[in-house]
Coordinates of N, CA and C in Angstrom, one line a residue:
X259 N -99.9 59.8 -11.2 CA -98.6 59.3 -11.1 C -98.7 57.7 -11.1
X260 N -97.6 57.0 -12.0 CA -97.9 56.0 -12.4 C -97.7 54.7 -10.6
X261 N -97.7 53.8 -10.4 CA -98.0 53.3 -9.5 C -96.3 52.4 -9.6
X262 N -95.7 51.9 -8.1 CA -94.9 51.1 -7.8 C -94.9 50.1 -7.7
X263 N -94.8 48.6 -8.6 CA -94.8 47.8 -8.2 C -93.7 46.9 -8.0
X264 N -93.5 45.9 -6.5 CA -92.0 45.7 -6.0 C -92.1 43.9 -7.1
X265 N -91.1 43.5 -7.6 CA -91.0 42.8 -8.4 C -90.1 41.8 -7.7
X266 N -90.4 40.8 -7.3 CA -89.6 39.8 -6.8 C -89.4 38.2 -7.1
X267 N -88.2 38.0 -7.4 CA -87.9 36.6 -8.1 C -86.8 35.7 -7.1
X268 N -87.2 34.8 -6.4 CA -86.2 33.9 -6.4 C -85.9 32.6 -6.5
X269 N -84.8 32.1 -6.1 CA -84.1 30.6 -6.7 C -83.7 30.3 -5.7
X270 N -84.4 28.9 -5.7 CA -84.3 27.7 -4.7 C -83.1 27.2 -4.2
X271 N -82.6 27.2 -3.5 CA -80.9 26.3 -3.3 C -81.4 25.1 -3.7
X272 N -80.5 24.2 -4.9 CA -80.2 22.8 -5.0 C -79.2 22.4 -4.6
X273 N -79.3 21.3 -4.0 CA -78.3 20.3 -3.4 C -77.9 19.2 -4.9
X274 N -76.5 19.1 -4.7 CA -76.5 17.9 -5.9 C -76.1 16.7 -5.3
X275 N -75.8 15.6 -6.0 CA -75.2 14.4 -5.1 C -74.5 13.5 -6.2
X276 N -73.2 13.1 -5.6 CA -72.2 12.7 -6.3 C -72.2 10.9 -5.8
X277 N -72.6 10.0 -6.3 CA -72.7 9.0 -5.9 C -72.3 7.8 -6.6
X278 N -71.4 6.8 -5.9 CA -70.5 5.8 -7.0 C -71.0 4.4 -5.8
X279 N -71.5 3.8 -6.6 CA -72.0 2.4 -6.3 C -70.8 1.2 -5.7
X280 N -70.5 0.7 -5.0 CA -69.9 -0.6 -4.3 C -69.9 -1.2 -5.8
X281 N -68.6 -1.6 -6.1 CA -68.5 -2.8 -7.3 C -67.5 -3.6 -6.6
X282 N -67.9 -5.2 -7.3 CA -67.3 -6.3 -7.0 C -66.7 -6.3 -8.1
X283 N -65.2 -7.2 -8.9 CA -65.0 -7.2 -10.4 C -64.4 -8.4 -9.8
X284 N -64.6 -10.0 -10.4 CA -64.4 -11.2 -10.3 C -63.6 -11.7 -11.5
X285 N -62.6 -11.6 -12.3 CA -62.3 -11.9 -14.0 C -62.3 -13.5 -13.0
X286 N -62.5 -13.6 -14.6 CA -62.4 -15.2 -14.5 C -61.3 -15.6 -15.5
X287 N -60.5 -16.2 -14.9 CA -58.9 -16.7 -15.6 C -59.6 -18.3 -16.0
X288 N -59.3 -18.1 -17.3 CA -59.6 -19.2 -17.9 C -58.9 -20.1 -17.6
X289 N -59.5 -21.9 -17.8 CA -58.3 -22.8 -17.4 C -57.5 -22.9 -18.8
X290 N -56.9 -23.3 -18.5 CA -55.8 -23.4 -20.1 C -55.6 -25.2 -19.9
X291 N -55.2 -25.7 -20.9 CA -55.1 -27.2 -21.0 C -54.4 -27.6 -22.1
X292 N -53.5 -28.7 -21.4 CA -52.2 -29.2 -22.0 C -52.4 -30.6 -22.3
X293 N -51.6 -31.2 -23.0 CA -51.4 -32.7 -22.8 C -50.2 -33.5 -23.1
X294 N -49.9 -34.5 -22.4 CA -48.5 -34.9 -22.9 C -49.3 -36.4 -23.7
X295 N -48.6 -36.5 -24.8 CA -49.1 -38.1 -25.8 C -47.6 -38.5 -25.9
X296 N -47.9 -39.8 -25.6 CA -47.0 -41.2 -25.8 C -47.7 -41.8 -26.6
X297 N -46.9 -42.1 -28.4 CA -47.4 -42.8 -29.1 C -47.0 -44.3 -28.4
X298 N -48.0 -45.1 -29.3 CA -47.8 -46.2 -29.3 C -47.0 -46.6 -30.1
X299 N -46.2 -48.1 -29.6 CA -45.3 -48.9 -30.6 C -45.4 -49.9 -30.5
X300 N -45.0 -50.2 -30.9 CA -44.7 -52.2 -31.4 C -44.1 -52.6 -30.2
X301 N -42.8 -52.5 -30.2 CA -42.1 -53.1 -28.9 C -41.8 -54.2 -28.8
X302 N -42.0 -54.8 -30.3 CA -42.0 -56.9 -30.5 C -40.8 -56.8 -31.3
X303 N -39.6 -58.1 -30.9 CA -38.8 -58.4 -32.0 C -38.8 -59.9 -31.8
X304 N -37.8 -60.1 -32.9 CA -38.0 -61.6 -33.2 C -36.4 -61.9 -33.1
X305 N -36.4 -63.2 -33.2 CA -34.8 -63.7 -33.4 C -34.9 -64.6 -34.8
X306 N -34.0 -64.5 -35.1 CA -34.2 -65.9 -36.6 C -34.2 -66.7 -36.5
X307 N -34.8 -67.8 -37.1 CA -34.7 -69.2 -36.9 C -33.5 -69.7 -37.2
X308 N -33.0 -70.9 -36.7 CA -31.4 -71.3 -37.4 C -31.8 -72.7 -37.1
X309 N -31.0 -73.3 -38.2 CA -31.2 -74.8 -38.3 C -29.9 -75.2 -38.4
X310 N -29.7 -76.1 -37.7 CA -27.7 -76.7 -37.5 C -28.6 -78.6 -38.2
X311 N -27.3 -78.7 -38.9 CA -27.5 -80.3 -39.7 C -26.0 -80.6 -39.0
X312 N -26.1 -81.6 -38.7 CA -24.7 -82.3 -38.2 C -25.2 -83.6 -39.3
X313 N -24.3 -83.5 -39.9 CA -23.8 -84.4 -41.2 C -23.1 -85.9 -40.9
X314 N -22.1 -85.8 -39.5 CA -20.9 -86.2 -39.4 C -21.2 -87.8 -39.7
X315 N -22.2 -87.9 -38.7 CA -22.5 -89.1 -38.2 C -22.8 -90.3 -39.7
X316 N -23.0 -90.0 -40.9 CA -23.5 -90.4 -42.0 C -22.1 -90.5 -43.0
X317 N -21.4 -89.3 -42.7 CA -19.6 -89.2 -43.4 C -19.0 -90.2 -42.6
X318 N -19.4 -90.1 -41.5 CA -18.0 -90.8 -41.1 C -18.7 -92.6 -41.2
X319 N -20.0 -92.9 -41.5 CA -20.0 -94.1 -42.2 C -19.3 -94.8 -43.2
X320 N -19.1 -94.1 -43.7 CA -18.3 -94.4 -45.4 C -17.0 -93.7 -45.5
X321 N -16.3 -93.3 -44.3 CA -15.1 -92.6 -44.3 C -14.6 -91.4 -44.5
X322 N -15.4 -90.5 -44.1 CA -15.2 -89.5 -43.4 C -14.6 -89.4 -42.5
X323 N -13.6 -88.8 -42.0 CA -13.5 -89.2 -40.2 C -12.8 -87.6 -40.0
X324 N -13.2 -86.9 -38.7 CA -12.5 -86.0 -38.2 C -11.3 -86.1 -37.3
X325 N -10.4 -85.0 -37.5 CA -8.9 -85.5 -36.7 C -9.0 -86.4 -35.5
X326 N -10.0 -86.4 -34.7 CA -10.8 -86.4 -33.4 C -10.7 -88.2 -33.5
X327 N -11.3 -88.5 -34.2 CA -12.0 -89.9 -34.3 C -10.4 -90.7 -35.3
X328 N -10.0 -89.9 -36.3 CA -8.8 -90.4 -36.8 C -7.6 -90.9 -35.8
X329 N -7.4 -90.3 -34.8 CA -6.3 -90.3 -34.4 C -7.0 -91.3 -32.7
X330 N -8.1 -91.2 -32.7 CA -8.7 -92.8 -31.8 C -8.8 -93.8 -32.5
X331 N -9.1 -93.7 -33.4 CA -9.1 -95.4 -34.2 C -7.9 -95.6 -34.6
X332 N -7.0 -95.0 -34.8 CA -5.6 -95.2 -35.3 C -4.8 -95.6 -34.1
X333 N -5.2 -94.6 -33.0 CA -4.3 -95.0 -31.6 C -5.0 -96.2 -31.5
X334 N -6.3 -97.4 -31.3 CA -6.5 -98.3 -30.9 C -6.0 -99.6 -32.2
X335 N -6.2 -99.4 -33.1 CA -5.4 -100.3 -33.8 C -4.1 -100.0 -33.9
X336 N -3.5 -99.3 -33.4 CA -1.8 -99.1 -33.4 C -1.7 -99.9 -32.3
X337 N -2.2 -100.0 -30.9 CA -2.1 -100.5 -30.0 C -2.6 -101.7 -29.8
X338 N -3.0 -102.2 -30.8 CA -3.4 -103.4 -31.0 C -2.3 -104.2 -32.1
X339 N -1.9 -103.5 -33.0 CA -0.4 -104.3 -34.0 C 0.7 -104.1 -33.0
X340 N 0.8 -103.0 -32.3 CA 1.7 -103.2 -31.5 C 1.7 -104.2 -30.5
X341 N 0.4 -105.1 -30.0 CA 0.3 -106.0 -29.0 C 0.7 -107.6 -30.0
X342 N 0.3 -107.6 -30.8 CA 0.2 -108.3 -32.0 C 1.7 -109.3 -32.7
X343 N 2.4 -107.8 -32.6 CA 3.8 -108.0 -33.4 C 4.8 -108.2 -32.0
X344 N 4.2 -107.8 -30.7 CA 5.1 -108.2 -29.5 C 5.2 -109.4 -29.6
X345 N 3.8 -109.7 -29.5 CA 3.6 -111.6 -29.0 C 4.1 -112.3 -30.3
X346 N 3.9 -112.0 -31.2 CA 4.8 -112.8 -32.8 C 6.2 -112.8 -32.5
X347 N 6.5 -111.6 -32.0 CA 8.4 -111.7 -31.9 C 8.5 -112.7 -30.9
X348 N 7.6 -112.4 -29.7 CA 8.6 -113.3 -28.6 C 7.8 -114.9 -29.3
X349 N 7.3 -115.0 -29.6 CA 7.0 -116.5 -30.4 C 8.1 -117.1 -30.7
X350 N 8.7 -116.2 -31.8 CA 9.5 -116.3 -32.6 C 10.9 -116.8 -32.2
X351 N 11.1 -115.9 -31.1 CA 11.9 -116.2 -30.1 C 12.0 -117.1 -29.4
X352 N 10.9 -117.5 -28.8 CA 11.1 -119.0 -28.0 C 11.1 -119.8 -28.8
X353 N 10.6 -120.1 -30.1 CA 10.6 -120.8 -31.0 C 12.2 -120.9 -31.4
X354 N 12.7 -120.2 -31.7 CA 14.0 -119.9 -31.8 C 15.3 -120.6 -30.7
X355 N 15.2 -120.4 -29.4 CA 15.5 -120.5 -28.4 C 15.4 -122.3 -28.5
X356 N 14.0 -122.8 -28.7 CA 14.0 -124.0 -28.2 C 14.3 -124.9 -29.2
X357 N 13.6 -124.4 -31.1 CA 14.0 -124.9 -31.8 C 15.0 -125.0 -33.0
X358 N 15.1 -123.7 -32.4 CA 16.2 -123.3 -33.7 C 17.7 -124.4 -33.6
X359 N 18.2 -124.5 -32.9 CA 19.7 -125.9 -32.8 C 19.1 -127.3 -33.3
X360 N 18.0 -127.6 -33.4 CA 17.1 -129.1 -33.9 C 17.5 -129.2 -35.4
X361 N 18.5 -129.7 -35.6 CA 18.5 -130.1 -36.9 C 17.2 -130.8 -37.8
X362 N 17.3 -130.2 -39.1 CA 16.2 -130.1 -40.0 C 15.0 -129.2 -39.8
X363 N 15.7 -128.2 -39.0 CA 14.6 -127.7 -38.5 C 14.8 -126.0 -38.6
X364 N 13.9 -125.4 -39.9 CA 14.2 -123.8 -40.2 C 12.9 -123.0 -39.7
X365 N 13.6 -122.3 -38.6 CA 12.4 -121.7 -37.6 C 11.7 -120.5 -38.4
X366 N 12.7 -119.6 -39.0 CA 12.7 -118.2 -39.8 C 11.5 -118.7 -41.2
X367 N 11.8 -119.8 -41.5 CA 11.1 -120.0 -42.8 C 9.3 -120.6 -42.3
X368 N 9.7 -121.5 -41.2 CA 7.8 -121.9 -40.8 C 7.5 -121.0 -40.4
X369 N 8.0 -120.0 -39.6 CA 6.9 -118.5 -39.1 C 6.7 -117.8 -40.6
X370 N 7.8 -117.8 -41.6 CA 7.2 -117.0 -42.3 C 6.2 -117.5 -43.5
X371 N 6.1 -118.7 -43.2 CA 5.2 -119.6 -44.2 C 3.9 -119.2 -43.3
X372 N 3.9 -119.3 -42.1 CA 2.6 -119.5 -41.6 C 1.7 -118.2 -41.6
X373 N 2.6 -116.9 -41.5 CA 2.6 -115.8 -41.7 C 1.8 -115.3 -43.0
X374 N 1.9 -116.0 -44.3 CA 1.3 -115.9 -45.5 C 0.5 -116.8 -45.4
X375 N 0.4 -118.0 -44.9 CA -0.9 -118.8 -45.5 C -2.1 -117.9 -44.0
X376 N -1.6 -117.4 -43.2 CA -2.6 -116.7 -42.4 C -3.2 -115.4 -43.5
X377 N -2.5 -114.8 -44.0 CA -3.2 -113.9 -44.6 C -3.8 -113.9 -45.8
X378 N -3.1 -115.1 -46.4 CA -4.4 -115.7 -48.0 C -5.4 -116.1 -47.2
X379 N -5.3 -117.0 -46.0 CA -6.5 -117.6 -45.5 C -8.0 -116.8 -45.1
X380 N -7.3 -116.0 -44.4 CA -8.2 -114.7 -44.4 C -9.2 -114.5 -44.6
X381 N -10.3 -114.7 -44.0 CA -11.6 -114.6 -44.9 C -12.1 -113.2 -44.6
X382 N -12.4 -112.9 -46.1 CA -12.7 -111.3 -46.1 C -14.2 -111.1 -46.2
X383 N -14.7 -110.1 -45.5 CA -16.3 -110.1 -45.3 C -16.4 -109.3 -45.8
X384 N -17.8 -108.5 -46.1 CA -18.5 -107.2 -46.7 C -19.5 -107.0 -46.0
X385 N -19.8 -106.1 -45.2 CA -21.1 -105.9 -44.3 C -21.6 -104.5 -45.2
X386 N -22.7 -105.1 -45.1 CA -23.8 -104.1 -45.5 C -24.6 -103.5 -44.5
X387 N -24.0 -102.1 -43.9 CA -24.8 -101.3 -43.0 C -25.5 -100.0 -43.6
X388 N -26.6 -100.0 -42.8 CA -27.5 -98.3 -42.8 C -26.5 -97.5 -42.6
X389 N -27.0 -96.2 -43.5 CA -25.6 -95.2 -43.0 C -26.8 -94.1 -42.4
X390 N -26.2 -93.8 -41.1 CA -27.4 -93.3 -40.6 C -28.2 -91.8 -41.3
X391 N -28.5 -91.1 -40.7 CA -29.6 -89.9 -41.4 C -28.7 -89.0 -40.6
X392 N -28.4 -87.8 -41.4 CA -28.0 -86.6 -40.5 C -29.1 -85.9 -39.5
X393 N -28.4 -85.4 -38.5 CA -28.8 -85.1 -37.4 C -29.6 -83.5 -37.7
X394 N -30.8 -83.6 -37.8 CA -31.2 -81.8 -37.9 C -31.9 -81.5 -36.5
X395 N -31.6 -80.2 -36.3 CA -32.2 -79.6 -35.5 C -32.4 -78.1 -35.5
X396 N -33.7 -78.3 -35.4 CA -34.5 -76.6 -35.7 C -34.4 -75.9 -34.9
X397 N -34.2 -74.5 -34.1 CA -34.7 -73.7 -33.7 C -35.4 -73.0 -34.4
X398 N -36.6 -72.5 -33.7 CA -37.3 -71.6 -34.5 C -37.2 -70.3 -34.1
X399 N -37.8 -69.0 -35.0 CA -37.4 -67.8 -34.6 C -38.8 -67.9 -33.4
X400 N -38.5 -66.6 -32.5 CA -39.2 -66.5 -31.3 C -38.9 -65.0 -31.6
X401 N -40.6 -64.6 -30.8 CA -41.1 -63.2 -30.6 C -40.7 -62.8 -29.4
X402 N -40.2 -61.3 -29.3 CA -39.8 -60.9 -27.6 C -40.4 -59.5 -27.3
X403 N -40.3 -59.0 -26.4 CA -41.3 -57.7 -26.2 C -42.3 -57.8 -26.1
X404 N -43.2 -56.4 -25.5 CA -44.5 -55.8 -25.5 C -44.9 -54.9 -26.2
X405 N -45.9 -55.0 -26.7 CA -46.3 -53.4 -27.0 C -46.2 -52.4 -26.1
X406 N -46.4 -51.5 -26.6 CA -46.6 -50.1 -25.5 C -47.7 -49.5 -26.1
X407 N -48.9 -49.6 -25.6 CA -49.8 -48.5 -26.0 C -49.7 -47.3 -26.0
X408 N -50.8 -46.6 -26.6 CA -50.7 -45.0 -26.3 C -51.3 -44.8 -25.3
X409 N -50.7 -43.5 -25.1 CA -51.2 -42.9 -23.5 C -51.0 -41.7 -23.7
X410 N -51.9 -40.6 -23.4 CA -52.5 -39.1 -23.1 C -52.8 -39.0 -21.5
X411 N -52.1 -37.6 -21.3 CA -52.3 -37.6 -20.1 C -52.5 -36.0 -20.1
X412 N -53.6 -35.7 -20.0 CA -54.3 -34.2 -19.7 C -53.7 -33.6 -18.5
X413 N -53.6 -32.2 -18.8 CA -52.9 -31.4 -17.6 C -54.5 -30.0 -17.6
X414 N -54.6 -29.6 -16.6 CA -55.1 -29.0 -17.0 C -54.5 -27.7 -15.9
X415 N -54.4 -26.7 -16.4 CA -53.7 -25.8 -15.4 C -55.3 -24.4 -14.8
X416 N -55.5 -24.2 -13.7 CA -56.6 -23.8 -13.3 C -56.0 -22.4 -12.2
X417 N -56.8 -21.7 -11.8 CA -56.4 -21.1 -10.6 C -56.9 -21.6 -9.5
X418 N -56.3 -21.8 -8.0 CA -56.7 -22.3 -7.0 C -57.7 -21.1 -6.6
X419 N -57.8 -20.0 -6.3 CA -58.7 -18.9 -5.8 C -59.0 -17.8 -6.2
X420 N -60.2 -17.1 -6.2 CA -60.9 -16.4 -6.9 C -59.9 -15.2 -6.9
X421 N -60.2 -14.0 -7.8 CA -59.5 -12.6 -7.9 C -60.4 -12.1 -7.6
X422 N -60.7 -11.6 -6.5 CA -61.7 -10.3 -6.3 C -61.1 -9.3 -5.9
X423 N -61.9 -8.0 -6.8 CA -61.1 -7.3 -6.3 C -62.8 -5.9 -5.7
X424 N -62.4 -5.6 -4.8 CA -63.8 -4.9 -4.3 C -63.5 -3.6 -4.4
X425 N -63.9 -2.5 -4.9 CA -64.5 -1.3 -4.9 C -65.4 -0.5 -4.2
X426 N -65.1 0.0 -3.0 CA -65.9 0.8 -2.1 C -66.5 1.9 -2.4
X427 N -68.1 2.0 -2.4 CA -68.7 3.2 -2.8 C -68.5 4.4 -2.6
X428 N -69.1 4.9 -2.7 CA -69.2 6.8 -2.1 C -70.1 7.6 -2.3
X429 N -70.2 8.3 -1.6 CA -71.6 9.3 -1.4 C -71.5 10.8 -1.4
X430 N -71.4 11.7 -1.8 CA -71.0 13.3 -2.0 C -72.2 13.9 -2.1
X431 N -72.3 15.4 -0.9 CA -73.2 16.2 -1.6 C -72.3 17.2 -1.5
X432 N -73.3 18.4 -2.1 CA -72.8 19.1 -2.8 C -73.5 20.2 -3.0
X433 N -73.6 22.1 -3.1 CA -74.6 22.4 -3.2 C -73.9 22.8 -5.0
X434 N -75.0 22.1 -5.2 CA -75.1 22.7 -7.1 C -75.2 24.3 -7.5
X435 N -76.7 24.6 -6.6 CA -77.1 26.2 -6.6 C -77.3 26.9 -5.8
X436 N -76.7 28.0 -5.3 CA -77.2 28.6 -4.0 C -78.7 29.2 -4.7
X437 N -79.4 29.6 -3.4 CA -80.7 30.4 -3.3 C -80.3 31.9 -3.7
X438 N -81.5 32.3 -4.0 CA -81.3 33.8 -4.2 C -82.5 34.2 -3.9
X439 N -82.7 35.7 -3.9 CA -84.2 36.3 -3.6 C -83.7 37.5 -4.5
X440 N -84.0 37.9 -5.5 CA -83.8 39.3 -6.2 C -85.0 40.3 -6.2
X441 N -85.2 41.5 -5.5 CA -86.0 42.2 -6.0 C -85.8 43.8 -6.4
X442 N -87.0 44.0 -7.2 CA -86.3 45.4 -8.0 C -87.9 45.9 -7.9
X443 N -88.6 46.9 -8.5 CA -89.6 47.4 -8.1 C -89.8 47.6 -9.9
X444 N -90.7 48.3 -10.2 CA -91.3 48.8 -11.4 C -92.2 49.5 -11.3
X445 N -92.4 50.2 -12.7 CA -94.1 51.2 -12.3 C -95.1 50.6 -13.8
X446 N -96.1 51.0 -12.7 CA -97.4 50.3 -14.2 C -97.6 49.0 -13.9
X447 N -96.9 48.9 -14.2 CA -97.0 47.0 -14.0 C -95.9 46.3 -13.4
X448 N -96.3 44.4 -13.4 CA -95.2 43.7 -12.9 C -94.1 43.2 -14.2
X449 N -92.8 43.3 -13.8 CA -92.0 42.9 -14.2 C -91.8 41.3 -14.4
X450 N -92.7 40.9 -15.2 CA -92.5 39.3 -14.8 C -91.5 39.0 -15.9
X451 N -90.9 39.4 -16.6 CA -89.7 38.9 -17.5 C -88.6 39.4 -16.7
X452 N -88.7 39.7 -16.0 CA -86.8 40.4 -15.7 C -86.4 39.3 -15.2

């Protein structure tokens, strides 16, 4: 009779392990960057030159005259024939007064003789004056303002504090396999494939 042999196989219990590492994750927020520009400019102006000529003074040598000056030189020799022709009348008058009743004696006719041999007598002059230079005067034009340079002014926009954000690990077990022990018996021999 063939022989019994008991055939025995078993499997180990595994443990498994489920395990997630502590992470830190830091992004880094880029700075970003701006700028404000102010061009430059000129900022200079000028005024124009102007040039005034007063003429007057050279016209009114040779007769020219403005209302101004006409109506002064006119008022002073008006006020002068009027002082003139007073004192002739009252001459004339007392002359009159004292000699006019003197026989042979025509008062109207010697004032008016003396009257004409005064004005043929008359000596007439000619003066030869400078007539003066007109009056110029320059202003010149003039510069005003500043420039304004240019100017940049960088911004730079940043984050004040870090982003962290932390990730807490973890640890898991777990049994993957249970154990076993199987056995069955055979004859003749061992079952080492079953």
């Amino acid at each position: 009779m063939p022989m019994l042999y008991l055939n025995t196989r078993h499997t180990l219990p595994m443990i498994g392990l489920r395990v997630q590492h502590n992470t830190v994750d830091t992004p880094i927020t880029q700075p970003r960057y701006e700028q404000e520009t102010q061009q430059a400019r000129a900022g200079r102006g000028f005024t124009q030159p102007k040039i005034t000529i007063d003429s007057y003074p050279s016209r009114h040598s040779y007769g020219y005259t403005n209302n101004t000056d006409f109506a002064r030189e006119n008022l002073e020799r008006g006020m002068s024939e009027v002082q003139k022709g007073t004192s002739k009348h009252t001459q004339m008058a007392w002359a009159l007064a004292e000699d006019g009743p003197k026989a042979g004696r025509q008062v109207g006719i010697e004032f008016a003789k003396r009257d004409m041999e005064q004005r043929v007598t008359r000596q007439r002059t000619l003066v030869a004056a400078a007539i003066p230079d007109p009056v110029i005067q320059v202003d010149p034009g003039q510069t005003h303002g500043a420039p304004i340079p240019a100017k940049t002014t960088p911004i730079w926009h940043t984050e004040g504090k870090a982003q962290i954000t932390y990730h807490r690990g973890s640890f898991e077990t777990y049994l993957q396999q249970k154990g076993d022990i199987h056995s069955w018996t055979s004859e003749g021999k061992y079952d080492i494939y079953a």
